[in-house]
Coordinates of C-alpha atoms and ligand atoms in Angstrom, one line a residue:
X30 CA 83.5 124.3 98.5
X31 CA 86.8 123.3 96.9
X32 CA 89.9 123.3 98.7
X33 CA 91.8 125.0 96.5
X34 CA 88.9 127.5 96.9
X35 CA 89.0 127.8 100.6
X36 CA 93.1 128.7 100.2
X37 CA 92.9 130.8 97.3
X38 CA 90.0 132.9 99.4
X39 CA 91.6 133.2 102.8
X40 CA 94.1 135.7 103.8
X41 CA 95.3 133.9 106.6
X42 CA 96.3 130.4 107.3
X43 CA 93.6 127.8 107.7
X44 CA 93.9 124.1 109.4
X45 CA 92.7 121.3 108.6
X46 CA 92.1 117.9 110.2
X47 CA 92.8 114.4 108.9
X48 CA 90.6 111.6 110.6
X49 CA 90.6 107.5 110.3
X50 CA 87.4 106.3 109.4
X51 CA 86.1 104.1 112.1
X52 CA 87.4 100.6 112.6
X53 CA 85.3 97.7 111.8
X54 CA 82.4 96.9 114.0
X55 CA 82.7 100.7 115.8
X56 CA 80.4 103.6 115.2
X57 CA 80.6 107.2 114.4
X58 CA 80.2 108.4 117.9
X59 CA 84.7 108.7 118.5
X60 CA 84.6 110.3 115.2
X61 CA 82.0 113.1 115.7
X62 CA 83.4 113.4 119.5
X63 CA 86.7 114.3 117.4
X64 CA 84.7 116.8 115.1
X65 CA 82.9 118.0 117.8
X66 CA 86.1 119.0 120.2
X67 CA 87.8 121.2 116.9
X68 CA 84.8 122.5 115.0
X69 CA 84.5 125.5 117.4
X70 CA 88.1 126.1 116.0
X71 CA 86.6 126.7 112.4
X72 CA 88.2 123.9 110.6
X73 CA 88.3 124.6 107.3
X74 CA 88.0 121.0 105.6
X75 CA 88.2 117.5 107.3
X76 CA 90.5 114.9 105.6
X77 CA 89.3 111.4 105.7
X78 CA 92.1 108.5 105.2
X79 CA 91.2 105.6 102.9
X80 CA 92.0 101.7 103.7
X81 CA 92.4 99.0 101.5
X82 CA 92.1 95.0 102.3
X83 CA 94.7 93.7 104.2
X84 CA 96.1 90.2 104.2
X85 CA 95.8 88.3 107.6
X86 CA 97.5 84.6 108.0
X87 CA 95.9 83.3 111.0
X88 CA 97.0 79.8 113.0
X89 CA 94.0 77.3 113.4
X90 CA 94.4 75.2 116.5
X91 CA 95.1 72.2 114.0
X92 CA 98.4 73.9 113.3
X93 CA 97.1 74.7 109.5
X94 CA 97.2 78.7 108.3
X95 CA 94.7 80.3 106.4
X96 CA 94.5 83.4 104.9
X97 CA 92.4 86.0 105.6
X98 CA 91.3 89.4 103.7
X99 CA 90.4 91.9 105.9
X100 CA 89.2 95.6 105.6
X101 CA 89.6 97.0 109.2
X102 CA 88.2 101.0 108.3
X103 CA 85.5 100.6 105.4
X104 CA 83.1 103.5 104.8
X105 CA 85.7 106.2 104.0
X106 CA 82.8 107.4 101.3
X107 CA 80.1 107.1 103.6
X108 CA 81.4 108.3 106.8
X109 CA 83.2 111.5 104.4
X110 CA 79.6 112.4 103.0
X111 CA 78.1 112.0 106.9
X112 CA 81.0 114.6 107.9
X113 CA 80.1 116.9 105.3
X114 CA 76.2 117.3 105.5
X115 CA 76.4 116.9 109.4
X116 CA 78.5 119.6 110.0
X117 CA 78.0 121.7 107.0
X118 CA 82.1 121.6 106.3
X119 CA 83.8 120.3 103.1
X120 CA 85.7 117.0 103.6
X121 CA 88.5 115.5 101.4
X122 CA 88.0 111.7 101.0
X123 CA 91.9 110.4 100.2
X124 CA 91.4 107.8 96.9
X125 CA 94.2 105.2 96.3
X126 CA 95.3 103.3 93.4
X127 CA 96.4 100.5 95.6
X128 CA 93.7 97.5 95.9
X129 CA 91.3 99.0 93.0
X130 CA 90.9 98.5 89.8
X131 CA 90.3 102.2 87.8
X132 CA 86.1 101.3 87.2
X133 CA 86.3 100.9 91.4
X134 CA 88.1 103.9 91.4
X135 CA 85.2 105.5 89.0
X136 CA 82.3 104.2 91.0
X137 CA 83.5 105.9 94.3
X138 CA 84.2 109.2 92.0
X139 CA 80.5 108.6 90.7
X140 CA 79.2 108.3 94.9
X141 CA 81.5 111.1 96.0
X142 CA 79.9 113.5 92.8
X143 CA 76.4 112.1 93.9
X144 CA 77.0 113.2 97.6
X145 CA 78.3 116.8 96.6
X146 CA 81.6 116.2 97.4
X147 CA 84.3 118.3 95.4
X148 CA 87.4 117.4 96.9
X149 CA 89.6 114.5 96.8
X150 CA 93.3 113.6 97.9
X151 CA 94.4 111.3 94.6
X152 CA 97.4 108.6 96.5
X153 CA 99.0 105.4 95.4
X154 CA 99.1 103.9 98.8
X155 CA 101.5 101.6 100.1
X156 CA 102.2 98.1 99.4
X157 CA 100.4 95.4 101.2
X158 CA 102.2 94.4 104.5
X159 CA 105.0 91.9 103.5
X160 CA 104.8 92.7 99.8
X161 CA 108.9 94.7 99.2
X162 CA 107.5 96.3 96.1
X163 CA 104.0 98.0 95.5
X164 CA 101.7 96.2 93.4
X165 CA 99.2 97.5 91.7
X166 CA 95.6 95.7 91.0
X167 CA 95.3 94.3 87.1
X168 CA 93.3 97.3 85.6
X169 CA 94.2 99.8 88.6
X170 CA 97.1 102.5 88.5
X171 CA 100.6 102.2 89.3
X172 CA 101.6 105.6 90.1
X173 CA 99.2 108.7 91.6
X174 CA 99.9 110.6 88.4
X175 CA 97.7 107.9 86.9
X176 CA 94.8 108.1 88.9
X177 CA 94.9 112.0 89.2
X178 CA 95.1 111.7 84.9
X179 CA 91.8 109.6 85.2
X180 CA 90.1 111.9 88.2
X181 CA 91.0 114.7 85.5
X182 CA 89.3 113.0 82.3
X183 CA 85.9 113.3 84.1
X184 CA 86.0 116.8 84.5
X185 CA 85.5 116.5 80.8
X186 CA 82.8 114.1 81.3
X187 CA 85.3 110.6 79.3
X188 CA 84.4 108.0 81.6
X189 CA 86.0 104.7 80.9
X190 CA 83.6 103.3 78.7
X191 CA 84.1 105.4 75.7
X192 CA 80.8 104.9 73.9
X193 CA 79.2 106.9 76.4
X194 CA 78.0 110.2 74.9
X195 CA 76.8 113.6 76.8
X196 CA 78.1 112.4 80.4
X197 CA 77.9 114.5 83.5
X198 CA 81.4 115.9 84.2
X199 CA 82.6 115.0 87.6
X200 CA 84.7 118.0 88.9
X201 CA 86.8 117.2 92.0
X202 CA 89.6 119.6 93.2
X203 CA 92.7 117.3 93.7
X204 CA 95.6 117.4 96.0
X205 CA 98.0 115.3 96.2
X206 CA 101.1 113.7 98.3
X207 CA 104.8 115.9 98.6
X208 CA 107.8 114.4 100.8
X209 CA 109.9 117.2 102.6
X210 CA 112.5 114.3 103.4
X211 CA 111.9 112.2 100.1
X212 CA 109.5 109.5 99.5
X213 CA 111.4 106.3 100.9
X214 CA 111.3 104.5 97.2
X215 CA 112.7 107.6 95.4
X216 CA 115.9 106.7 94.3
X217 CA 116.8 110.5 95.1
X218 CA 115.2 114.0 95.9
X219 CA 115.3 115.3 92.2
X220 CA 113.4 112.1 90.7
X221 CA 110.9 112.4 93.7
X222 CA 110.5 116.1 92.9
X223 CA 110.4 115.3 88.7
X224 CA 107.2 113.1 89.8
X225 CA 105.5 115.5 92.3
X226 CA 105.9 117.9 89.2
X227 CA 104.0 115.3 87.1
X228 CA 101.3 115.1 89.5
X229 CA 100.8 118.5 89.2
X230 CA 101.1 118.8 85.4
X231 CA 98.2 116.2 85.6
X232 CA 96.0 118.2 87.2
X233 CA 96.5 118.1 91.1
X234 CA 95.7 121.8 92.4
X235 CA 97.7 121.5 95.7
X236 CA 100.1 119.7 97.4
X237 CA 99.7 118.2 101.2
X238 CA 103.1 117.1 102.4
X239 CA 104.3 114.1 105.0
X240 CA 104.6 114.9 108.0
X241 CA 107.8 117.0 109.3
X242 CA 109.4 117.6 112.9
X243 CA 111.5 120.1 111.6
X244 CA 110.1 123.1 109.7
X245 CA 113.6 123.3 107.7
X246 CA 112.9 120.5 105.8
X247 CA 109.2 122.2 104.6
X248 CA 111.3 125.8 103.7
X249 CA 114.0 123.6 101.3
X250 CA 111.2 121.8 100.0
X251 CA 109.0 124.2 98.9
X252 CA 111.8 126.4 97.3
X253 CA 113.0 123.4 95.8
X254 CA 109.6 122.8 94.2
X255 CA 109.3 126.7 93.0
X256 CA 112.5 125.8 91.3
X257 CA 111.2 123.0 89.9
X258 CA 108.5 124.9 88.3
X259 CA 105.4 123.4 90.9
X260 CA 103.5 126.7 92.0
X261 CA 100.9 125.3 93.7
X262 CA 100.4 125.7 97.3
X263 CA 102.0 123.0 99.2
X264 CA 99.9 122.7 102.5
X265 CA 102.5 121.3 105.5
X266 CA 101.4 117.8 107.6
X267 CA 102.0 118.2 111.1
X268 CA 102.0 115.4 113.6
X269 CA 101.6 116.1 117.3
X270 CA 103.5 113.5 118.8
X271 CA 101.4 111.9 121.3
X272 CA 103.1 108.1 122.6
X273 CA 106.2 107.7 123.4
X274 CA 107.0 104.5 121.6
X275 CA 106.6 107.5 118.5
X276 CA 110.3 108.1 119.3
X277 CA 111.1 105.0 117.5
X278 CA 107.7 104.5 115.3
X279 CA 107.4 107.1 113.2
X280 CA 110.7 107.3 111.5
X281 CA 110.5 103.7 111.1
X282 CA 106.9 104.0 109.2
X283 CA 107.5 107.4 107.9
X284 CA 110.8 107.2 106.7
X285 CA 111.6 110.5 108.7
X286 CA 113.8 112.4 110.7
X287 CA 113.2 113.6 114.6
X288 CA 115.1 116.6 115.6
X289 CA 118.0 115.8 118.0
X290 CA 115.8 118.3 120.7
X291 CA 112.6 116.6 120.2
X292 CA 114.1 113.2 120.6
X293 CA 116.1 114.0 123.7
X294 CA 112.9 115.6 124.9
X295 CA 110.9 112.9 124.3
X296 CA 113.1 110.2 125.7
X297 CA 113.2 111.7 128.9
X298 CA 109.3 110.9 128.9
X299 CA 108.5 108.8 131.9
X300 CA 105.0 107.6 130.1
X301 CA 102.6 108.8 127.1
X302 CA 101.1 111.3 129.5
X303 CA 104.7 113.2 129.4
X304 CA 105.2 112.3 125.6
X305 CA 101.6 114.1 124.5
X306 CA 103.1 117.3 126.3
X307 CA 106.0 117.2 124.7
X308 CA 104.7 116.8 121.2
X309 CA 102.0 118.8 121.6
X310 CA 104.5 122.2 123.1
X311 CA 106.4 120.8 119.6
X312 CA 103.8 121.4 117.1
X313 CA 102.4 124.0 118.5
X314 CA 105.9 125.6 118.4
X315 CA 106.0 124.6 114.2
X316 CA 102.8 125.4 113.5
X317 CA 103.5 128.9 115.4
X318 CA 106.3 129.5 112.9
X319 CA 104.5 127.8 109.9
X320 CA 101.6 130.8 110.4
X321 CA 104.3 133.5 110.7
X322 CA 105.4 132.2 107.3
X323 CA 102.1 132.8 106.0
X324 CA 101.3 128.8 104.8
X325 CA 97.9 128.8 102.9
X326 CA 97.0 126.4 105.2
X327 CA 98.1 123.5 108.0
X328 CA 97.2 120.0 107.6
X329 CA 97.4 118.0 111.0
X330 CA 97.3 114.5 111.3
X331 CA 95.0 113.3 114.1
X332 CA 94.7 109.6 114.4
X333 CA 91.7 109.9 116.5
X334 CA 93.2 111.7 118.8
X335 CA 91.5 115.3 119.2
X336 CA 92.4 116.9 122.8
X337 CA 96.2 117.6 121.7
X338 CA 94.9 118.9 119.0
X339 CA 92.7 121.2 120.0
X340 CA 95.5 122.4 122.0
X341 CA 97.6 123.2 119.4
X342 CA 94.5 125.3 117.7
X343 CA 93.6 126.9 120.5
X344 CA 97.2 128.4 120.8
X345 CA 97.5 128.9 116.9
X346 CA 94.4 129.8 115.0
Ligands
FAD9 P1 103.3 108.4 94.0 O1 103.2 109.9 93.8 O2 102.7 107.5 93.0 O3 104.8 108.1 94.3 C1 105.2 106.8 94.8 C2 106.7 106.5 94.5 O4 106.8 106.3 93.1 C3 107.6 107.7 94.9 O5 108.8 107.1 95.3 C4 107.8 108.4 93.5 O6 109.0 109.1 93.5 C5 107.7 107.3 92.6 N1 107.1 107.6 91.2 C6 106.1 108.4 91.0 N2 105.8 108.4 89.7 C7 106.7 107.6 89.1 C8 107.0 107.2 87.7 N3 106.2 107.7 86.7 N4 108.0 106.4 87.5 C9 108.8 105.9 88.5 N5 108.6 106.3 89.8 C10 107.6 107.1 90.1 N6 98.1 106.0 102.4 C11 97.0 105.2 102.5 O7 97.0 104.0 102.3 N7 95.8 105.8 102.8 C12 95.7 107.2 103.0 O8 94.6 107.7 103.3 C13 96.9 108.0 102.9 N8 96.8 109.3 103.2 C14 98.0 110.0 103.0 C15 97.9 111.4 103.2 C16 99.1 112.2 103.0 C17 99.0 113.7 103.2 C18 100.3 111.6 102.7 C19 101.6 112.4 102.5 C20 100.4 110.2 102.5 C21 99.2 109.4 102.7 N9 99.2 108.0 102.5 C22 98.1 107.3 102.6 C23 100.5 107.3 102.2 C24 100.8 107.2 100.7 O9 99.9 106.4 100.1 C25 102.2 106.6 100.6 O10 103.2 107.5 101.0 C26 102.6 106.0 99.2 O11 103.7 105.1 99.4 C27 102.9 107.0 98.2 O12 101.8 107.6 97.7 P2 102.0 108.8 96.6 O13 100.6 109.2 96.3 O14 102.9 109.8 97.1 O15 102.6 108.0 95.4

């Protein structure tokens, strides 16, 4: 079922979950543990990130450096199309322009359409680590607008290679990226917004944002959005806290703000134990307040880490 489905169908707000593919040389038994501690929760979709290669320099004991490509989570298609037909629930594999070329990007379409998946989350993805500006591959997309334009051509059944007549169209329900505090390389919040807008006019049927430690920022963003025109449903990422070096991490990798309560809170943490109650009493607070506001639905970012989650269900849904 597609997503935009699920919201359009529901009269109350639904969760979803978003999981990391398993590292390199694991198996699926963390991830369906995860799955397994939520599902009696009735989890609407599962969100699966997608990794590209990453550049490793590595010091030989001679002193010399050599480079290394590595991709520490393969399998997002494989593990996504597990997910689904295990469980019996839709997933949302996330596609990036960053690190493939658009016929990549139309192969994994091809496997998803195959594996009767209907969803996808259409992203740029970041830079490679060290690299200021993001770089796109030779024949991939620069911007998500791109790739969502190219997820959209094969509903019509144009695949790249125009000389090929009476083609299955591929019809995935796209979401797509929205920053309640700005996307760190927007020059400003009304360029950012003009952008999310072209997503939308692309084809992208909803919108999942960053996460947020202060619902504020979601209320200003969404009417600011309406105003812009972008009706869509705009479906808010919420991030139980759950270390306490998070204090400090997240707003560095995020680009967000913590709440002057939340910090305070959380740097009276004596260890992580202390930290995962405090962001989990947090979230569970938002996402309280995001439900009374009737959201379509909330996205929550897991990182593998299911038991705070399932707290914060258990108290919500
Ligand atoms: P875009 O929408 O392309 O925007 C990127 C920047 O370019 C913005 O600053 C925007 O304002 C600007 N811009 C857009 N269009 C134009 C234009 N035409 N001209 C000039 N500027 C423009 N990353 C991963 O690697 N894997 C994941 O699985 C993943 N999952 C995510 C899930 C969610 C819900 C979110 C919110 C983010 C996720 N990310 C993931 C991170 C995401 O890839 C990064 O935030 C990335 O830097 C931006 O992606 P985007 O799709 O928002 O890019």
């Amino acid at each position: 079922m597609k997503v935009i489905d699920i919201i359009n169908q529901s009269n109350k707000t639904v969760f979803s979950f978003e999981l990391l593919p398993p590292l390199k040389g694991n198996d699926t038994s963390r991830i369906y543990q995860t799955i397994e501690n939520l599902v009696e929760y009735d989890p609407k979709y599962i969100n699966l990130t997608t990794h590209r290669d990453e550049t490793e320099y590595r010091e030989m004991p001679n002193g010399s450096i050599v480079k290394r490509i590595v991709r520490k989570r393969p399998g997002t298609v494989a593990i996504a199309a597990a997910i689904q037909h295990r469980y019996n629930i839709p997933v949302v594999p996330h596609i990036l322009c960053g690190g493939f070329t658009k016929s990549e990007t139309e192969h994994v379409l091809i496997d998803l359409h195959f594996l009767e998946i209907e969803n996808v989350l259409a992203l740029r993805g970041d830079g490679v680590k060290n690299q200021h500006v993001f770089t796109p591959e030779a024949e991939g997309h620069t911007y998500a607008s791109d790739l969502v334009k190219q997820i959209v051509s094969l509903k019509y059944g144009n695949y790249l290679e125009e000389d090929l007549k009476n083609n299955t169209p591929l019809d995935f329900c796209i979401g797509v990226a929205g920053y309640p505090e700005k996307h760190f390389e927007a020059p400003n919040m009304e360029l950012d917004l003009l952008y999310l807008k072209r997503k939308v006019e692309a084809g992208a049927e909803y919108v999942v944002t960053q996460m947020f430690f202060d619902n504020r920022f979601y209320y200003d963003f969404v009417k600011k959005c309406r105003e812009m025109g972008i009706t869509i449903p705009i479906i808010p990422g919420i991030k139980p806290i759950n270390l306490k070096n998070q204090l400090t991490v997240l707003p560095k990798i995020f680009h967000i703000d913590l709440p002057t309560e939340l910090s305070q809170e959380l740097a009276k943490c004596r260890n992580n134990e202390d930290a995962r109650l405090v962001g989990t009493e947090w979230a569970i607070m938002q996402s309280k307040d995001l439900v009374a506001n009737n959201v379509p639905s909330i996205h929550i970012y897991t990182y593998g880490i299911s038991d705070n989650v399932k707290d914060i269900v258990k108290a919500v849904f």
